[in-house]
mmCIF file of C-alpha atoms and ligand atoms in Angstrom:
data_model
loop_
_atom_site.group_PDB
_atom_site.id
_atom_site.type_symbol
_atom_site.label_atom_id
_atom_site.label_comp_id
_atom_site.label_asym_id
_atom_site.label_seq_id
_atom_site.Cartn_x
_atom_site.Cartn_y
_atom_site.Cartn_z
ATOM 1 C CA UNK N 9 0.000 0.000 0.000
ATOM 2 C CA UNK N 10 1.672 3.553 -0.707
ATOM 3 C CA UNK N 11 2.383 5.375 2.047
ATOM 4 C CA UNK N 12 -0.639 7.937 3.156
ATOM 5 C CA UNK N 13 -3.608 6.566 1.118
ATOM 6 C CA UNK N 14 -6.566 5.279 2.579
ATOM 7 C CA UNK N 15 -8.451 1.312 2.476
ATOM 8 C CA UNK N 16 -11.485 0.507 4.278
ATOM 9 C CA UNK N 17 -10.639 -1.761 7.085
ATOM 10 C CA UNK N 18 -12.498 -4.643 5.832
ATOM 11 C CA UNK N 19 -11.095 -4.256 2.590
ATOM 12 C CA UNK N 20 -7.411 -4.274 4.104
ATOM 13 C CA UNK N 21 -8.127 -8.187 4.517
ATOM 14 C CA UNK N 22 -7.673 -9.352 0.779
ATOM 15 C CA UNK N 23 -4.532 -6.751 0.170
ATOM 16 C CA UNK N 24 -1.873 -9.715 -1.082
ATOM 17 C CA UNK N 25 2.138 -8.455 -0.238
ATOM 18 C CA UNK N 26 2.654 -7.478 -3.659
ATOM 19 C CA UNK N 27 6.576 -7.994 -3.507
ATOM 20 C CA UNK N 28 5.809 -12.128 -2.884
ATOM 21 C CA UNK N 29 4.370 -12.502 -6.352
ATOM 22 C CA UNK N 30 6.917 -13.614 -8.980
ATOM 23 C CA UNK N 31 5.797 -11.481 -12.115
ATOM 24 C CA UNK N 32 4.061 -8.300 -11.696
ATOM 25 C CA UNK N 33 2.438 -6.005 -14.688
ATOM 26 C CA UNK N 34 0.660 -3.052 -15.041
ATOM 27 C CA UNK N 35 -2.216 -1.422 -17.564
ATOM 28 C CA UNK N 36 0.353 0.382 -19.320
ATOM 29 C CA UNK N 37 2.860 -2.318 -19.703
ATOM 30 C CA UNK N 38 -0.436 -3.979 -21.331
ATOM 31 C CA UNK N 39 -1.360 -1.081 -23.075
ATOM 32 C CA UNK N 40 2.607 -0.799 -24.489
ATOM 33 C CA UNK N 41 2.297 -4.337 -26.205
ATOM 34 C CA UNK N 42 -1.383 -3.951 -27.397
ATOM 35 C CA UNK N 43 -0.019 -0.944 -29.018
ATOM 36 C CA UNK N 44 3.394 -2.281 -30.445
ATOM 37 C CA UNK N 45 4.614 -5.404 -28.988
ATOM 38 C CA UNK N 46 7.991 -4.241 -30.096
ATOM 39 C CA UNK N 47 7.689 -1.000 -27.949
ATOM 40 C CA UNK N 48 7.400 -3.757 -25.509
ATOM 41 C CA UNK N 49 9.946 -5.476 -25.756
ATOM 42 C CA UNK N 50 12.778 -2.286 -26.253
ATOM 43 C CA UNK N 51 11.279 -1.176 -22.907
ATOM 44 C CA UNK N 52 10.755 -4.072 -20.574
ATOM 45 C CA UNK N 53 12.580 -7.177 -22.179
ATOM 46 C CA UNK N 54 15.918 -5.100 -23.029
ATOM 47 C CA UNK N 55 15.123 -2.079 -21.047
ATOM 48 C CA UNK N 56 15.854 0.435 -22.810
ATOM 49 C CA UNK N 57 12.772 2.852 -21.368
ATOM 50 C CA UNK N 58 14.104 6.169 -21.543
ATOM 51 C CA UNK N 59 11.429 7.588 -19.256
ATOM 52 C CA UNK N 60 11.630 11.639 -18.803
ATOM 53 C CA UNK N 61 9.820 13.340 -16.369
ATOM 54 C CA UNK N 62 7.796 16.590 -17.451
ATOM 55 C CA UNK N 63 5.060 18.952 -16.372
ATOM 56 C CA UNK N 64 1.715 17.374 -17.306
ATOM 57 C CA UNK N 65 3.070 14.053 -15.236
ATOM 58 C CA UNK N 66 4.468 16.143 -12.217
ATOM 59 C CA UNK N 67 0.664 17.970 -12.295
ATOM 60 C CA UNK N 68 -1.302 14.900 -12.893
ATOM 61 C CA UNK N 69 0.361 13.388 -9.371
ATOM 62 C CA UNK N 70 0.304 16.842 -7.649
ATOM 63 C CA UNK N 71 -3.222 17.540 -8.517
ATOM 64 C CA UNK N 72 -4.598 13.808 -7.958
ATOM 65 C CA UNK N 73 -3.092 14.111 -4.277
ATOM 66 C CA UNK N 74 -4.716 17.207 -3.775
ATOM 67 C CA UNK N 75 -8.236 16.096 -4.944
ATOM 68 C CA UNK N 76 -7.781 12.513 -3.010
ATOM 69 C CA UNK N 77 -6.471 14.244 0.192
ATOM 70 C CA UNK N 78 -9.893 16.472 -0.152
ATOM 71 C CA UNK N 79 -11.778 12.930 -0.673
ATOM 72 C CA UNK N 80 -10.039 11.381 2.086
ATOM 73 C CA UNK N 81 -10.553 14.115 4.675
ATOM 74 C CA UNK N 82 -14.818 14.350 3.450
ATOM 75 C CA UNK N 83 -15.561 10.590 3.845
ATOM 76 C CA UNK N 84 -13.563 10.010 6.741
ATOM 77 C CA UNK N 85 -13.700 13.205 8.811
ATOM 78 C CA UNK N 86 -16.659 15.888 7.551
ATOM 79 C CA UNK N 87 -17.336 17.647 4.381
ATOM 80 C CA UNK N 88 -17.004 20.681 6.546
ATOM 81 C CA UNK N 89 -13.514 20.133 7.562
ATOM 82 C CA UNK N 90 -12.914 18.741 3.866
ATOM 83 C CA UNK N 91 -14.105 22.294 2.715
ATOM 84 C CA UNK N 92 -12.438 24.265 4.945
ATOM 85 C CA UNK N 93 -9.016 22.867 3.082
ATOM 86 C CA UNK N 94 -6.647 25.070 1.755
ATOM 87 C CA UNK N 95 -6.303 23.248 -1.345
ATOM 88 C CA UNK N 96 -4.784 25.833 -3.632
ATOM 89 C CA UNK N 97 -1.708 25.210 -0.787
ATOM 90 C CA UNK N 98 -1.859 22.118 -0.712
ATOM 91 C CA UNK N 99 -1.493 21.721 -4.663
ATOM 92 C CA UNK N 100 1.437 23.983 -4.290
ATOM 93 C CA UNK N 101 3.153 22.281 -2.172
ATOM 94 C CA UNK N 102 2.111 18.962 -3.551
ATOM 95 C CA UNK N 103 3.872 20.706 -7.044
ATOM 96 C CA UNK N 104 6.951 21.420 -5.209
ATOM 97 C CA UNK N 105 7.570 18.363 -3.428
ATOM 98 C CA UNK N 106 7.099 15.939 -6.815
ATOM 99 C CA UNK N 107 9.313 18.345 -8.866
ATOM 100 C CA UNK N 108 12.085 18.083 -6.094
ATOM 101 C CA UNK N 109 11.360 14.223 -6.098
ATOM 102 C CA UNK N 110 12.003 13.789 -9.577
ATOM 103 C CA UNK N 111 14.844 16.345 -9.627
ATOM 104 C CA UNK N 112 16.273 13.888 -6.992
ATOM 105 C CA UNK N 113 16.302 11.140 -9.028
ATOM 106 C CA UNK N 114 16.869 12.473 -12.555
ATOM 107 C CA UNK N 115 20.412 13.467 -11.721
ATOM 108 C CA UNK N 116 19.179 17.358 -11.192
ATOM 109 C CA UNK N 117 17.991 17.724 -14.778
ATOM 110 C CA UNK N 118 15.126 20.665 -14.677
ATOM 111 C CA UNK N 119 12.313 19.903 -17.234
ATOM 112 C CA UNK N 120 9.848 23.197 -16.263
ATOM 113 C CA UNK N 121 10.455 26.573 -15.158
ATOM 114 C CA UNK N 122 8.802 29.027 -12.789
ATOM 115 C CA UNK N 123 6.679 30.786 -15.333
ATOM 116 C CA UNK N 124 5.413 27.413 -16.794
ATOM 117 C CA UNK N 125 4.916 26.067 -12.981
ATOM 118 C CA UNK N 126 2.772 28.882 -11.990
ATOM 119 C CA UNK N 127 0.775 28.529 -15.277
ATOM 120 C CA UNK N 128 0.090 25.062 -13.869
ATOM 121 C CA UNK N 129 -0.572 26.220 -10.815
ATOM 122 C CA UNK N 130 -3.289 28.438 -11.946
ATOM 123 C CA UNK N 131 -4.824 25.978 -13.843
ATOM 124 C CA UNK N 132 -5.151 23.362 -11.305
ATOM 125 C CA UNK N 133 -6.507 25.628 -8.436
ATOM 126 C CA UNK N 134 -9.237 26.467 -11.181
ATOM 127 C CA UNK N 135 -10.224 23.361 -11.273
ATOM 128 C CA UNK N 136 -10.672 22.880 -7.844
ATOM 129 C CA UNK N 137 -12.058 26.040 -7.037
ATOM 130 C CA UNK N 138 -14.916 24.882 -9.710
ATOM 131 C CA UNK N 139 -14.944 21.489 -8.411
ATOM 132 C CA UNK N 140 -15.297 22.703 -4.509
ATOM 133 C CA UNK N 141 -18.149 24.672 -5.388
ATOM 134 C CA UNK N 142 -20.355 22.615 -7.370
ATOM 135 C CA UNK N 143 -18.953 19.194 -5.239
ATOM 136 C CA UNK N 144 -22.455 17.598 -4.097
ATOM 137 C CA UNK N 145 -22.862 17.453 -8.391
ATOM 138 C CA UNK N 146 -20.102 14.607 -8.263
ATOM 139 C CA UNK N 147 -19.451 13.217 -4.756
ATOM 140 C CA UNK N 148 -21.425 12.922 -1.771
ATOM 141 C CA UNK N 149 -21.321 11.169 1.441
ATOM 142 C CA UNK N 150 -25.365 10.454 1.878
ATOM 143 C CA UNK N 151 -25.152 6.495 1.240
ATOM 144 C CA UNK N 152 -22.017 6.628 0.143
ATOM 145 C CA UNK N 153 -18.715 5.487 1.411
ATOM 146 C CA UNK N 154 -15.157 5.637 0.990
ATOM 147 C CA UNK N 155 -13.692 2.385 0.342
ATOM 148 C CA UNK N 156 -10.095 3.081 -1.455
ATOM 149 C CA UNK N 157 -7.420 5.753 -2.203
ATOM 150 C CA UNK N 158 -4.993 4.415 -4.256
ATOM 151 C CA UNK N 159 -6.482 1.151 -3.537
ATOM 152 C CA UNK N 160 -3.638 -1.215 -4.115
ATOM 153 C CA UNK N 161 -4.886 -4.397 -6.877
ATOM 154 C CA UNK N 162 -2.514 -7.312 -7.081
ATOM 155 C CA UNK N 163 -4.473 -10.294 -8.493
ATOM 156 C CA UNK N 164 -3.239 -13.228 -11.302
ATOM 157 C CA UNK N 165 -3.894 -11.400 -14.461
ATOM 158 C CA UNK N 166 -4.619 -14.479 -16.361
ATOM 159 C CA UNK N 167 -5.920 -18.503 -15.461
ATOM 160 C CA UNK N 168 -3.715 -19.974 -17.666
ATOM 161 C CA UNK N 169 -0.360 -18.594 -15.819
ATOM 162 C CA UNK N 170 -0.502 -18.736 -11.466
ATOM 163 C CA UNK N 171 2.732 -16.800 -11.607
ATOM 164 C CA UNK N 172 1.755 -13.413 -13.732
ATOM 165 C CA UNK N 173 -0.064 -10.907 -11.903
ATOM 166 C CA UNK N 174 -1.821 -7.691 -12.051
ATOM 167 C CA UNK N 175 -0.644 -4.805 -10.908
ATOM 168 C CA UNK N 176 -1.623 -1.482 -10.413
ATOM 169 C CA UNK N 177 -3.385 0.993 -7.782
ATOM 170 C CA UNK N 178 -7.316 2.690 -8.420
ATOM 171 C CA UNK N 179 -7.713 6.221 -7.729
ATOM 172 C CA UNK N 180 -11.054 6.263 -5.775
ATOM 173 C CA UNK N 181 -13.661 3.261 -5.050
ATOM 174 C CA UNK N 182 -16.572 4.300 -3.760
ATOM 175 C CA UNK N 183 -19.258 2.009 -1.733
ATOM 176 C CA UNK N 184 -23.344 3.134 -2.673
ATOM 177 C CA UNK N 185 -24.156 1.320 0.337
ATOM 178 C CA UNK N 186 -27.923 0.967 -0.358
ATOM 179 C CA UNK N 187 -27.307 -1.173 -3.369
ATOM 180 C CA UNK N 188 -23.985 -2.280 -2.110
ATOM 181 C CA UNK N 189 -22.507 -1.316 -5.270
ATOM 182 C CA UNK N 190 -18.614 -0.330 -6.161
ATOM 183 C CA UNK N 191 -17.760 2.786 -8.250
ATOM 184 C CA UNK N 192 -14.544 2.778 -9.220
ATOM 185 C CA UNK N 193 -13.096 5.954 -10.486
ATOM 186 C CA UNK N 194 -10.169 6.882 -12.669
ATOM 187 C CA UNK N 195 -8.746 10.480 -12.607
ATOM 188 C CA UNK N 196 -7.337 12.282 -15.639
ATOM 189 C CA UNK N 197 -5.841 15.085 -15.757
ATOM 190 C CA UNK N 198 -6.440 16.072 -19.893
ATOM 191 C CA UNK N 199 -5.594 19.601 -21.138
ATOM 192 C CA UNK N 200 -9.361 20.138 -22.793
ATOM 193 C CA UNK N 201 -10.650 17.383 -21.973
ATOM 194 C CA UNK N 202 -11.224 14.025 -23.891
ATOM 195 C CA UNK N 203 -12.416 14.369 -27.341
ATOM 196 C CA UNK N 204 -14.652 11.638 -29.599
ATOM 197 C CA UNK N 205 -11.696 9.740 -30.881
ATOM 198 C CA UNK N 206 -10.249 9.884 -26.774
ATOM 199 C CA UNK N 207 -13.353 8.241 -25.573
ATOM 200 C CA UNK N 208 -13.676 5.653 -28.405
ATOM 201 C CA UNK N 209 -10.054 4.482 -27.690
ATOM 202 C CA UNK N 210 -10.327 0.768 -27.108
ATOM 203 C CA UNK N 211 -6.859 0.604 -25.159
ATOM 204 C CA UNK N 212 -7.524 3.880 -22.931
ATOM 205 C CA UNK N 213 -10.822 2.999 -22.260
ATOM 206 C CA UNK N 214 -9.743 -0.968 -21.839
ATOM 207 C CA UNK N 215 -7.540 0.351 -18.229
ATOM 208 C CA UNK N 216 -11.032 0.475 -16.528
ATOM 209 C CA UNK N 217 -12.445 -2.767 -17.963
ATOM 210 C CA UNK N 218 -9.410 -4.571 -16.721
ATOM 211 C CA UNK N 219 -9.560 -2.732 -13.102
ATOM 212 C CA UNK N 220 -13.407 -3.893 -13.018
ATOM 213 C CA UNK N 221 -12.280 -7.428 -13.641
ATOM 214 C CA UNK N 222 -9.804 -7.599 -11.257
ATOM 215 C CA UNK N 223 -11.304 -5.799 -8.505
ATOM 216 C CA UNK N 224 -14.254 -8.196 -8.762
ATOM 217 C CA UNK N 225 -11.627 -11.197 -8.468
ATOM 218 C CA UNK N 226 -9.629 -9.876 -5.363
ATOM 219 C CA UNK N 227 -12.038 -8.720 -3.732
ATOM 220 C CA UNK N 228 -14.933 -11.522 -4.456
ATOM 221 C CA UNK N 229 -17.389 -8.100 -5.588
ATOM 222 C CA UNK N 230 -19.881 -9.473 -8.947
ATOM 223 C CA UNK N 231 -18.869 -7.606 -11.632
ATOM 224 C CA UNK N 232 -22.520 -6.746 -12.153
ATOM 225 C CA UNK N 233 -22.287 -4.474 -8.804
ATOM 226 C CA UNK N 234 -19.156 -2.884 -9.785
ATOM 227 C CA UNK N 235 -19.453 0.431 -12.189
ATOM 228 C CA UNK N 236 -16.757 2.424 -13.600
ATOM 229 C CA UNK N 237 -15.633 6.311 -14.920
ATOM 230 C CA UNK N 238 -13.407 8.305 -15.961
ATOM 231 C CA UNK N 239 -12.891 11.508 -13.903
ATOM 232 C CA UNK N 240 -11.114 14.029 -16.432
ATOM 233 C CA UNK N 241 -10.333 17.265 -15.265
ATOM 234 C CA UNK N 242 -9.649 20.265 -17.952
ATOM 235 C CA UNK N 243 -6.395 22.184 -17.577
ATOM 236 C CA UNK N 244 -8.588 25.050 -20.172
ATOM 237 C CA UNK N 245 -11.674 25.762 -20.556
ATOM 238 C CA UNK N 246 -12.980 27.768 -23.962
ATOM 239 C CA UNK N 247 -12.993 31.164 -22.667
ATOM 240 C CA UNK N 248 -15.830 32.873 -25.955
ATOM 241 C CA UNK N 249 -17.720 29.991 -25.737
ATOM 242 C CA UNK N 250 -21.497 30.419 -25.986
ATOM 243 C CA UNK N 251 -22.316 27.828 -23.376
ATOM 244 C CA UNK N 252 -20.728 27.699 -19.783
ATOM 245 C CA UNK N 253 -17.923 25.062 -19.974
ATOM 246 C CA UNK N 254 -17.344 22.507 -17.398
ATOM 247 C CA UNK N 255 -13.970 22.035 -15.968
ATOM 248 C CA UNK N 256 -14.844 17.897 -15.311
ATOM 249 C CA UNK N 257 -16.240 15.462 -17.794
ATOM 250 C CA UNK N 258 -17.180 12.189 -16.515
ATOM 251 C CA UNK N 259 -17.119 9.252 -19.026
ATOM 252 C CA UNK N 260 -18.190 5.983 -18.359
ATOM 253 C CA UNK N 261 -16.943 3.728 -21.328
ATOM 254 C CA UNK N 262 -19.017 0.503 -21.976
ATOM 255 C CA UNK N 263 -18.347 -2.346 -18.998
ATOM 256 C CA UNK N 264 -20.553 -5.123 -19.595
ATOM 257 C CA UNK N 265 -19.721 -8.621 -20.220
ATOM 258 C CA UNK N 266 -18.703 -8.916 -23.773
ATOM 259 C CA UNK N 267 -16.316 -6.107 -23.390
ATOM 260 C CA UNK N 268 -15.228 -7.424 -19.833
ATOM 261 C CA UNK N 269 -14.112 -10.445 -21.633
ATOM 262 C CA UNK N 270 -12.774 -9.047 -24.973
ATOM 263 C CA UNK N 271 -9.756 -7.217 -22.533
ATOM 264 C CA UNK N 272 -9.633 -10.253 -20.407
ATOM 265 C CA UNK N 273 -9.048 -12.230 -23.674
ATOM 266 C CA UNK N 274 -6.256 -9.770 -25.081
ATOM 267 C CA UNK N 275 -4.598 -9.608 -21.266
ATOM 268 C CA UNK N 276 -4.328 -13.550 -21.558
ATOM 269 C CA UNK N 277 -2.953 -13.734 -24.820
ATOM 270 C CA UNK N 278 -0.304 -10.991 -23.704
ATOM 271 C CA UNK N 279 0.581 -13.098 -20.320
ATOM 272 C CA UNK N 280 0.515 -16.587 -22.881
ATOM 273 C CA UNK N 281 2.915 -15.296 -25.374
ATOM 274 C CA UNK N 282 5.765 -12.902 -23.668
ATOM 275 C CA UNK N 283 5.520 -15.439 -20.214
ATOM 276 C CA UNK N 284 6.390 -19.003 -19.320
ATOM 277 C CA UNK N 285 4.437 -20.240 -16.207
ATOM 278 C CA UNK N 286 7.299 -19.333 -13.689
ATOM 279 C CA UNK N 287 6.928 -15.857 -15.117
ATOM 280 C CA UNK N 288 10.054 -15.533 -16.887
ATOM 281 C CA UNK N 289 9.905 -13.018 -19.835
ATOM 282 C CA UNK N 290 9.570 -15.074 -23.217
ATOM 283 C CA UNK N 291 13.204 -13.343 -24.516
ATOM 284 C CA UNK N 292 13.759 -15.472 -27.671
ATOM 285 C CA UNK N 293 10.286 -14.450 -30.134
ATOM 286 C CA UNK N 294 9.688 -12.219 -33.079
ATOM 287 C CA UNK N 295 7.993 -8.950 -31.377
ATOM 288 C CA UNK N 296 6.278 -7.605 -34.422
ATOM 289 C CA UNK N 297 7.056 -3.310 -34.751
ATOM 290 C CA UNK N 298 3.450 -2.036 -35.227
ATOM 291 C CA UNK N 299 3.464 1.605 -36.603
ATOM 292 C CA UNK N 300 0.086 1.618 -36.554
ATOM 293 C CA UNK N 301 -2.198 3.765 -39.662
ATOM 294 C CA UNK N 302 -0.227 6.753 -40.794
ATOM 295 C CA UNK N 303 2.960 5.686 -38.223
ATOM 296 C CA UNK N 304 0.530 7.078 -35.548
ATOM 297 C CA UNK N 305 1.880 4.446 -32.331
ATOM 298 C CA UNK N 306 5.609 6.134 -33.481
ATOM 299 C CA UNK N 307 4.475 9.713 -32.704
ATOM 300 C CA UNK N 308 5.486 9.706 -29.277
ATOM 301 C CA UNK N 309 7.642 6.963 -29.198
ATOM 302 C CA UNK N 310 11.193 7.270 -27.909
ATOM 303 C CA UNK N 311 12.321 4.740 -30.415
ATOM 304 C CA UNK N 312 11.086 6.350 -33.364
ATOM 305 C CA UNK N 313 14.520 7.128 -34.749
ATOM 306 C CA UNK N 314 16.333 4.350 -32.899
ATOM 307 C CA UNK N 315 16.697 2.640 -36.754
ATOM 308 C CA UNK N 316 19.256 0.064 -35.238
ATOM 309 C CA UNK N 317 16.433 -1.760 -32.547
ATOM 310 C CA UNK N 318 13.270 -0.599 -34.868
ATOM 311 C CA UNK N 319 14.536 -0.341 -38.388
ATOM 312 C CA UNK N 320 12.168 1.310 -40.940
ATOM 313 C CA UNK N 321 11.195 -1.622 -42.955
ATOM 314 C CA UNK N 322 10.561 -3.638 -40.144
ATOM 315 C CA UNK N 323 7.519 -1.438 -39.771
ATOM 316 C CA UNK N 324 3.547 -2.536 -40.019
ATOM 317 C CA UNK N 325 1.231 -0.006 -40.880
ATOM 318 C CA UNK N 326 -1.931 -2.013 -39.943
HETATM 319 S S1 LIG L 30 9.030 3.403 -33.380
HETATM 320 FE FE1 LIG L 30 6.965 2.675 -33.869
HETATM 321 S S2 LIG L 30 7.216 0.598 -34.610
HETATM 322 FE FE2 LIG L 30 9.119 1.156 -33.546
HETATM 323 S S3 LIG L 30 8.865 0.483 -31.424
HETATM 324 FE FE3 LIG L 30 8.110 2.562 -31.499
HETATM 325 S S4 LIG L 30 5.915 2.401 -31.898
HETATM 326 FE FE4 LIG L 30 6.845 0.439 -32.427
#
């Protein structure tokens, strides 16, 4: 469990010590081989990740402590003590404390700059500024409880292999106690918010799908009681628009059983091809290099020009 985050008592009982388990992965190690197996393999088989901190990451964690400290403080003190937060202090020194962090371990390397960190800043105390004042609209604590805060999920991530398993730590779940049901939520932290193409992303929206399967299995919950969202918060907001602009969008991609399966059916043909049983990576096959339509999965990709470990021609466009 990370230090400072919250789990209902009861709940504690099916945490599993994650550091026993002999193979762990996460969504986006999934999401890295769905994408381009041999992205996959250049980053966790020969590890050549070359992982750089920046801005929107060093917000995202500031401002999902700040809004999870705010949760943690309503459902398990009062709303009124919740409200009476300081939270545009708290992001700030939330901001501070990650840059330093990764300054720490990035050899001293600054990626950001005052001007650009009060920008930030700004932005984020926005958004909670609108979120505090229009708060009973997305949380509240009449049937509700707080079950997780960076509720830790380490489960096998496939039947056919006991040794692989899943990895990974939800945001917020949320008990409707009436109905006994679990809301899980996901926060984003998005610029302007997800667009069409965003929200019909079968890989982004697949994270949730996988956390509603897994949930369900460590912690014996029906799927059927367990619902999931997307909690994106917008950096901007269209200043001439014509219609008052929201600073959160909620999305709640489709959950039900044939898409429950689909993602458990790609997660177990991941595990089945690049594990053996003991969990040992599979080091020896052909991980195919999937541009993707128009070279789109390269975009972003740190080995994009690394021709020597992703050559050109190896390249599918499909
Ligand atoms: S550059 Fe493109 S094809 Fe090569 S590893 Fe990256 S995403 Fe895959």
């Amino acid at each position: 469990m990370k230090q400072g985050n919250y789990i209902s008592p009861i709940f504690k009982l099916s945490l599993r010590d994650a550091d026993s388990v002999p193979r762990k992965i996460s969504y986006s190690q999934w999401a890295t081989y769905e994408q381009c197996p041999r992205k996959w393999k250049l980053n966790y088989i020969d590890k050549l990740d070359s992982y750089t901190d920046s801005i929107e990451t060093t917000f995202g964690t500031a401002f999902h402590e700040t809004l999870q400290h705010y949760l943690t403080i309503m459902y398990t003190d009062s709303v009124k003590r919740a409200d009476s937060l300081d939270l545009r202090a708290i992001l700030t020194q939330k901001l501070r404390m990650e840059y330093s962090r990764c300054l720490e371990t990035n050899g001293g390397i600054h990626y950001s700059n005052a001007i650009q960190m009060a920008e930030y800043l700004e932005d984020g105390s926005a958004i909670l500024d609108w979120f505090t004042k229009r708060r009973k609209q997305y949380f509240s604590t009449k049937d509700w409880e707080l079950i997780g805060i960076e509720l830790e999920l380490c489960t096998p991530a496939s039947k056919s292999n006991p040794s692989v398993y899943w990895y990974g730590f939800i945001d917020v779940v949320l008990r409707h106690v009436p109905t006994n049901t679990i809301h899980i939520l996901d926060i984003k932290t998005s610029r302007m918010g997800w667009n069409q193409h965003q929200k019909a992303d079968p890989i982004k929206t697949a994270q949730l799908i996988a956390y509603k399967n897994y949930f369900s299995e460590q912690f014996g919950i029906p799927k059927d009681n367990i619902t999931v969202e997307f909690f994106i918060v917008k950096r901007k907001i269209v200043e001439e628009s014509m219609f008052p602009q929201k600073r959160i969008q909620q999305f709640k991609p489709a959950a039900g059983s044939v898409t429950q399966k689909k993602v458990q059916r790609q997660v177990d043909a991941f595990v089945e091809a690049c594990f053996d049983t003991e969990g040992n990576k599979n080091e020896t096959r052909t991980y195919l290099a999937v541009s993707g339509k128009g070279d789109k999965h390269c975009k972003y990709c740190p080995f994009k020009t690394d021709y020597a470990n992703c050559p050109k021609a190896d390249r599918i466009r499909n």
